[in-house]
CSV table of C-alpha atoms in Angstrom, one decimal:
chain,number,residue,atom,x,y,z
A,1,LYS,CA,2.2,18.7,20.3
A,2,LYS,CA,4.4,16.1,18.6
A,3,ARG,CA,7.1,16.4,21.3
A,4,VAL,CA,4.6,15.5,24.1
A,5,VAL,CA,3.1,12.7,22.1
A,6,TYR,CA,6.6,11.2,21.3
A,7,GLU,CA,7.7,11.7,24.9
A,8,THR,CA,4.6,9.9,26.2
A,9,ALA,CA,5.0,7.1,23.7
A,10,GLY,CA,8.6,6.6,24.7
A,11,VAL,CA,10.3,7.6,21.4
A,12,PRO,CA,14.0,7.4,22.4
A,13,GLU,CA,15.3,10.1,20.1
A,14,TYR,CA,13.7,12.9,18.3
A,15,TRP,CA,15.3,15.2,15.7
A,16,ILE,CA,13.7,18.5,14.8
A,17,VAL,CA,15.1,19.8,11.5
A,18,ASP,CA,14.3,23.4,10.5
A,19,PRO,CA,15.4,23.9,6.9
A,20,GLN,CA,14.5,27.6,7.0
A,21,ARG,CA,16.7,28.4,10.0
A,22,GLU,CA,19.2,25.7,9.1
A,23,THR,CA,19.1,24.2,12.6
A,24,VAL,CA,18.7,20.8,14.1
A,25,LEU,CA,17.4,20.1,17.6
A,26,LEU,CA,18.4,16.7,18.9
A,27,LEU,CA,16.3,15.4,21.8
A,28,VAL,CA,17.0,12.2,23.7
A,29,LEU,CA,14.6,10.6,26.2
A,30,ARG,CA,16.1,10.2,29.6
A,31,ASP,CA,14.0,9.2,32.7
A,32,GLY,CA,10.8,10.0,30.8
A,33,ASP,CA,11.8,13.5,29.6
A,34,TYR,CA,13.5,14.8,26.6
A,35,HIS,CA,16.9,16.4,27.0
A,36,GLU,CA,18.6,18.5,24.4
A,37,VAL,CA,21.9,17.0,23.1
A,38,PRO,CA,24.5,19.6,21.9
A,39,ILE,CA,25.6,19.4,18.3
A,40,GLU,CA,29.3,19.7,18.1
A,41,GLY,CA,31.5,20.5,15.0
A,42,GLY,CA,28.5,20.8,12.7
A,43,VAL,CA,27.7,17.1,13.1
A,44,VAL,CA,24.5,15.5,14.6
A,45,ARG,CA,25.3,12.2,16.3
A,46,SER,CA,22.6,9.8,17.2
A,47,GLU,CA,22.7,8.3,20.7
A,48,VAL,CA,20.1,5.6,19.7
A,49,LEU,CA,21.9,4.4,16.6
A,50,PRO,CA,25.6,4.0,17.6
A,51,GLY,CA,27.9,5.3,14.8
A,52,PHE,CA,25.2,7.1,12.9
A,53,TRP,CA,25.8,10.8,12.3
A,54,VAL,CA,24.8,13.5,9.8
A,55,ASP,CA,26.9,16.5,8.7
A,56,LEU,CA,24.7,19.6,8.8
A,57,LYS,CA,26.3,20.7,5.5
A,58,TRP,CA,24.6,17.7,3.9
A,59,LEU,CA,21.2,18.7,5.2
A,60,PHE,CA,21.4,22.4,4.3
A,61,SER,CA,23.4,22.4,1.1
A,62,PRO,CA,21.7,24.1,-1.8
A,63,LYS,CA,22.9,21.1,-3.9
A,64,MET,CA,21.9,17.6,-2.9
A,65,PRO,CA,25.0,15.8,-1.7
A,66,ASN,CA,26.0,12.5,-3.2
A,67,LYS,CA,24.1,9.9,-1.0
A,68,ILE,CA,26.6,7.1,-1.7
A,69,GLU,CA,29.5,9.3,-0.6
A,70,CYS,CA,27.6,10.4,2.5
A,71,LEU,CA,26.8,6.8,3.4
A,72,GLN,CA,30.4,5.7,2.8
A,73,GLN,CA,31.6,8.4,5.2
A,74,ILE,CA,29.1,7.4,7.9
A,75,LEU,CA,30.0,3.7,7.6
A,76,ALA,CA,33.7,4.5,7.7
A,77,GLY,CA,33.1,6.7,10.8
A,78,GLU,CA,34.7,9.7,9.1
A,79,ALA,CA,32.8,12.5,10.8
A,80,ALA,CA,33.4,16.0,9.5
A,81,LYS,CA,36.2,17.8,11.1
């Protein structure tokens, strides 16, 4: 239901994070419809916020990653390899 509501409202990007399956579905609004964006190299890259990305290891790690280190990597543009 949310997907249809967000699509109708024109939300430009929609991330669906499933912690149980350890998956992320990235949807981007194009011509009024959501299209799935492939996740490459274990990194989710926003199309709406240029330069913003999240390493899937950060999301699904049993131990909370250091938020300052994560932010520093994002700001430096050092995506996981």
